[in-house]
Amino acid sequence: MASDSVACLLNPGLICTFVNGILLLYHYRYVKYRLYKNDLELYTPFAIIQRRNLDYKDIMSINLPLKIDNLFCNPVYSLLMPTFLNEVNKISDRYIEEAKKNNQPLIDERNKLLGKDLKDFGIVHHSKFMGNDPELKEFKAFIKDTSYTILQEQGYDLSGHKLYFKDLWVQEFPKAGGGEHWPHVHESSHISGFYFLKCSSKTSMPVFHDPRTAKWITELPMKKGSLQYAYNRFEYPVLPGTFVFFNSYLTHQYVLDAGIEPFRFVHFNVQCFRPYEENV
Ligand SMILES: [Fe+2]
């Protein structure tokens, strides 16, 4: 009996679940800690003098160095979390298979029209909504919790608000190449993001575009090789198991994929809303 209990505790599945649980808790703590460390602080002379508890008359004897106030920042959050990788990949297989089947008539029609077999060139295989899949319970909970934490830490008052998945789907870029996404935003959403399931240095990657529209019309030439305030877009290389979260107003795209290696990721859009209360 005792040996059965020991055998049960040494069960690889159980050990794996336990280790994953510890990793999950660690990552929750890590996300919250990192967000907390990113709190904004103003560096205007006024704010500095106020922090030093000085009076207006004291400023005549003080010279302050040039400081930067990063106003209206546009954070992009990323987290390497392979804990979900195998499970979500496995669940996604059947969704991708269905998406490929659904795209076949379109591929056949195009082949007929063009008189050439282009296979799935340029056709991204988008799955249906996965938000109701009970097997994704933990995965969805993590995304929702992290989205909530991000919005709260950004300074939004979420009391009385709820979060729900407006979109949650998996997509795989075409094996024949030519997969891409044009720049876009997701309407009526607050936090958007990705979880990368299959990718490499030879596959596509997300690109984020500058939301400062007034800057576009006064643009100057940019220096090469540095990531400074002048840049109007950032390419964002990723690894399998990487989560990326960002505010949904941020325009993003995916660069052209050559179809050399598989490229698959989950895309999600989370909406934050206050449930309607009937006023009777
Ligand atoms: Fe998108």
PDB file of C-alpha atoms in Angstrom, residues 39-139:
ATOM      1  CA  ASP A  39       5.483  52.768 -12.503  1.00  0.00           C
ATOM      2  CA  LEU A  40       5.813  56.188 -14.066  1.00  0.00           C
ATOM      3  CA  GLU A  41       7.387  59.118 -12.266  1.00  0.00           C
ATOM      4  CA  LEU A  42       7.584  62.713 -13.489  1.00  0.00           C
ATOM      5  CA  TYR A  43      10.964  64.441 -13.684  1.00  0.00           C
ATOM      6  CA  THR A  44       9.874  68.028 -14.393  1.00  0.00           C
ATOM      7  CA  PRO A  45      11.764  70.605 -12.274  1.00  0.00           C
ATOM      8  CA  PHE A  46       8.473  71.209 -10.451  1.00  0.00           C
ATOM      9  CA  ALA A  47       8.089  67.523  -9.553  1.00  0.00           C
ATOM     10  CA  ILE A  48      11.719  67.239  -8.402  1.00  0.00           C
ATOM     11  CA  ILE A  49      11.534  70.372  -6.235  1.00  0.00           C
ATOM     12  CA  GLN A  50       8.292  69.109  -4.749  1.00  0.00           C
ATOM     13  CA  ARG A  51       9.845  65.700  -3.949  1.00  0.00           C
ATOM     14  CA  ARG A  52      12.737  67.449  -2.215  1.00  0.00           C
ATOM     15  CA  ASN A  53      10.237  69.426  -0.182  1.00  0.00           C
ATOM     16  CA  LEU A  54      11.722  72.788  -1.231  1.00  0.00           C
ATOM     17  CA  ASP A  55      10.046  76.154  -1.502  1.00  0.00           C
ATOM     18  CA  TYR A  56       9.724  78.387  -4.613  1.00  0.00           C
ATOM     19  CA  LYS A  57      12.348  80.799  -3.191  1.00  0.00           C
ATOM     20  CA  ASP A  58      14.951  77.986  -3.105  1.00  0.00           C
ATOM     21  CA  ILE A  59      14.957  77.483  -6.883  1.00  0.00           C
ATOM     22  CA  MET A  60      17.339  80.431  -7.445  1.00  0.00           C
ATOM     23  CA  SER A  61      20.201  78.342  -6.024  1.00  0.00           C
ATOM     24  CA  ILE A  62      19.450  75.087  -7.886  1.00  0.00           C
ATOM     25  CA  ASN A  63      20.443  73.884 -11.344  1.00  0.00           C
ATOM     26  CA  LEU A  64      18.900  70.626 -12.459  1.00  0.00           C
ATOM     27  CA  PRO A  65      20.234  68.417 -15.277  1.00  0.00           C
ATOM     28  CA  LEU A  66      18.140  67.628 -18.342  1.00  0.00           C
ATOM     29  CA  LYS A  67      15.558  64.967 -17.419  1.00  0.00           C
ATOM     30  CA  ILE A  68      13.133  63.033 -19.559  1.00  0.00           C
ATOM     31  CA  ASP A  69       9.438  62.597 -18.901  1.00  0.00           C
ATOM     32  CA  ASN A  70       8.192  59.663 -20.942  1.00  0.00           C
ATOM     33  CA  LEU A  71       4.643  60.818 -21.459  1.00  0.00           C
ATOM     34  CA  PHE A  72       2.002  58.719 -23.206  1.00  0.00           C
ATOM     35  CA  CYS A  73       4.166  55.602 -23.266  1.00  0.00           C
ATOM     36  CA  ASN A  74       3.030  52.602 -25.311  1.00  0.00           C
ATOM     37  CA  PRO A  75       4.190  49.508 -23.481  1.00  0.00           C
ATOM     38  CA  VAL A  76       4.409  46.076 -25.058  1.00  0.00           C
ATOM     39  CA  TYR A  77       4.680  43.271 -22.487  1.00  0.00           C
ATOM     40  CA  SER A  78       6.345  39.963 -23.261  1.00  0.00           C
ATOM     41  CA  LEU A  79       6.819  36.861 -21.188  1.00  0.00           C
ATOM     42  CA  LEU A  80       8.508  33.577 -22.034  1.00  0.00           C
ATOM     43  CA  MET A  81       6.162  30.949 -20.624  1.00  0.00           C
ATOM     44  CA  PRO A  82       6.549  27.520 -22.278  1.00  0.00           C
ATOM     45  CA  THR A  83       4.313  25.968 -19.581  1.00  0.00           C
ATOM     46  CA  PHE A  84       1.338  26.063 -21.979  1.00  0.00           C
ATOM     47  CA  LEU A  85       3.279  25.244 -25.147  1.00  0.00           C
ATOM     48  CA  ASN A  86       2.702  21.482 -25.572  1.00  0.00           C
ATOM     49  CA  GLU A  87      -0.882  21.470 -24.357  1.00  0.00           C
ATOM     50  CA  VAL A  88      -2.085  24.473 -26.415  1.00  0.00           C
ATOM     51  CA  ASN A  89      -0.244  23.203 -29.496  1.00  0.00           C
ATOM     52  CA  LYS A  90      -1.973  19.834 -29.143  1.00  0.00           C
ATOM     53  CA  ILE A  91      -5.418  21.406 -28.677  1.00  0.00           C
ATOM     54  CA  SER A  92      -4.751  23.759 -31.608  1.00  0.00           C
ATOM     55  CA  ASP A  93      -4.009  20.884 -34.005  1.00  0.00           C
ATOM     56  CA  ARG A  94      -7.675  20.036 -34.532  1.00  0.00           C
ATOM     57  CA  TYR A  95      -8.638  23.729 -34.926  1.00  0.00           C
ATOM     58  CA  ILE A  96      -5.940  24.224 -37.566  1.00  0.00           C
ATOM     59  CA  GLU A  97      -6.959  21.039 -39.345  1.00  0.00           C
ATOM     60  CA  GLU A  98     -10.536  22.326 -39.554  1.00  0.00           C
ATOM     61  CA  ALA A  99      -9.353  25.764 -40.743  1.00  0.00           C
ATOM     62  CA  LYS A 100      -7.293  24.130 -43.509  1.00  0.00           C
ATOM     63  CA  LYS A 101     -10.312  22.084 -44.606  1.00  0.00           C
ATOM     64  CA  ASN A 102     -12.437  25.248 -44.686  1.00  0.00           C
ATOM     65  CA  ASN A 103      -9.841  27.002 -46.860  1.00  0.00           C
ATOM     66  CA  GLN A 104      -9.623  24.161 -49.392  1.00  0.00           C
ATOM     67  CA  PRO A 105     -12.605  25.313 -51.563  1.00  0.00           C
ATOM     68  CA  LEU A 106     -11.018  28.785 -51.765  1.00  0.00           C
ATOM     69  CA  ILE A 107      -7.678  27.245 -52.818  1.00  0.00           C
ATOM     70  CA  ASP A 108      -9.410  25.047 -55.428  1.00  0.00           C
ATOM     71  CA  GLU A 109     -11.355  27.989 -56.822  1.00  0.00           C
ATOM     72  CA  ARG A 110      -8.204  30.109 -57.074  1.00  0.00           C
ATOM     73  CA  ASN A 111      -6.278  27.302 -58.783  1.00  0.00           C
ATOM     74  CA  LYS A 112      -9.093  26.967 -61.316  1.00  0.00           C
ATOM     75  CA  LEU A 113      -9.218  30.713 -61.929  1.00  0.00           C
ATOM     76  CA  LEU A 114      -5.446  31.141 -62.330  1.00  0.00           C
ATOM     77  CA  GLY A 115      -4.778  27.798 -64.037  1.00  0.00           C
ATOM     78  CA  LYS A 116      -1.970  26.981 -61.633  1.00  0.00           C
ATOM     79  CA  ASP A 117      -1.704  25.035 -58.363  1.00  0.00           C
ATOM     80  CA  LEU A 118      -0.564  27.630 -55.849  1.00  0.00           C
ATOM     81  CA  LYS A 119      -1.432  25.347 -52.919  1.00  0.00           C
ATOM     82  CA  ASP A 120      -2.122  27.518 -49.839  1.00  0.00           C
ATOM     83  CA  PHE A 121       0.258  30.321 -50.887  1.00  0.00           C
ATOM     84  CA  GLY A 122      -0.802  33.585 -49.208  1.00  0.00           C
ATOM     85  CA  ILE A 123      -3.775  32.041 -47.372  1.00  0.00           C
ATOM     86  CA  VAL A 124      -3.461  32.141 -43.583  1.00  0.00           C
ATOM     87  CA  HIS A 125      -5.385  29.349 -41.840  1.00  0.00           C
ATOM     88  CA  HIS A 126      -7.507  31.053 -39.160  1.00  0.00           C
ATOM     89  CA  SER A 127      -9.426  28.834 -36.749  1.00  0.00           C
ATOM     90  CA  LYS A 128     -12.888  29.464 -35.356  1.00  0.00           C
ATOM     91  CA  PHE A 129     -13.371  31.031 -31.886  1.00  0.00           C
ATOM     92  CA  MET A 130     -11.686  28.914 -29.196  1.00  0.00           C
ATOM     93  CA  GLY A 131     -12.991  30.851 -26.193  1.00  0.00           C
ATOM     94  CA  ASN A 132     -15.543  28.186 -25.265  1.00  0.00           C
ATOM     95  CA  ASP A 133     -13.069  25.295 -25.228  1.00  0.00           C
ATOM     96  CA  PRO A 134     -13.015  23.825 -21.671  1.00  0.00           C
ATOM     97  CA  GLU A 135      -9.524  22.415 -22.267  1.00  0.00           C
ATOM     98  CA  LEU A 136      -8.168  25.956 -22.483  1.00  0.00           C
ATOM     99  CA  LYS A 137      -9.482  26.945 -19.039  1.00  0.00           C
ATOM    100  CA  GLU A 138      -6.080  27.623 -17.391  1.00  0.00           C
ATOM    101  CA  PHE A 139      -4.669  29.275 -20.498  1.00  0.00           C
TER     102      PHE A 139
END
